[in-house]
Amino acid sequence: MKAIPFLLLVSLLWVGCQQDSTSSQPPVRAVEPAPNSSSDEIPDAVLTAFQNQFPSARKIEWKPAGNEWLVNFRDDEGKKKVTYHASGTWIATEDKLEKSDIPQNIMTHYQTQYGDYTLTGVRLFRSKNNSFYKIYVDQDQEQLQLRYTLEGIFIKAKRL
């Protein structure tokens, strides 16, 4: 006799679970939208390209910029910023690096030419046609971005 109420309870739970599994809820995207934009605004082509290129991305923040989408995130290699065209075409990636990641020849040039400036950041910029290091330095009210080729050749200093 006690088995009948138990079986009835199990049957009701099973039916309830079946209804939940066939609910019409939209699938959850594996991308966290920016606080002021819903994931439905991000073009599917951009989301697909991003997820294929960076499957281990986390702490994802999206920002629209005209006909482009900027995404800041972390992955197994560290912090990154990537730009995509609304069509899903990758434009550029910028990796945040540590001071210890700067090649020695770049560090030597920085120290001899800009040693009185404080090093505040390092980035590696990569695009289809161009790649270079960005070394951010400042002194008093002056901020500079020093650019170097991947081989360590100084390109220019840009005031910020």
Steps between C-alpha positions, in 0.01 A plus 500: 500500500780740580651437157202656314547857635875470438446386140246779447753758626777362275263505201406862562865602531588315181219673306608838637859441391385400151305823464803707606727329248268586212438861604515767235774700673763631254845345529743687722795650314847424629582871480442759768360818342616844602296649786319740265438265207320172473666203334230518231659827375837336436494359145500120486796509260702692762403263780584194291837639392586593859396164646698313232810714546494516881312197639650538849399867537348614829409831667377620162390861446366622164491857374365621164715751311330610179508204261741312725478307826766516771525217749713500814556166669738261669616166372772253596765743368376809688303816424411583140310753295372392158326697227260346248317651206122456528530239222703281739836575339783519753677838490754499783605350832683680777656288777589651836855398588716521809821703517691172507354415156676792330784378275844604625585722201176698551568531873852624428372769261231607749753525782757696300261737320202526738645378829377807686142400412306249709388191313124466559389231255594260223282374215555281194287621210426262211293551187494345154757746364688622805638386833695699757569554868348799679692617805313758709712742701438823687688779668322773693210600271645349180387157385656322205437183307825355365457267203744226402497233230492137610875495428548784749561786256371834631218639282386816674393673820141620502373758750175399672 
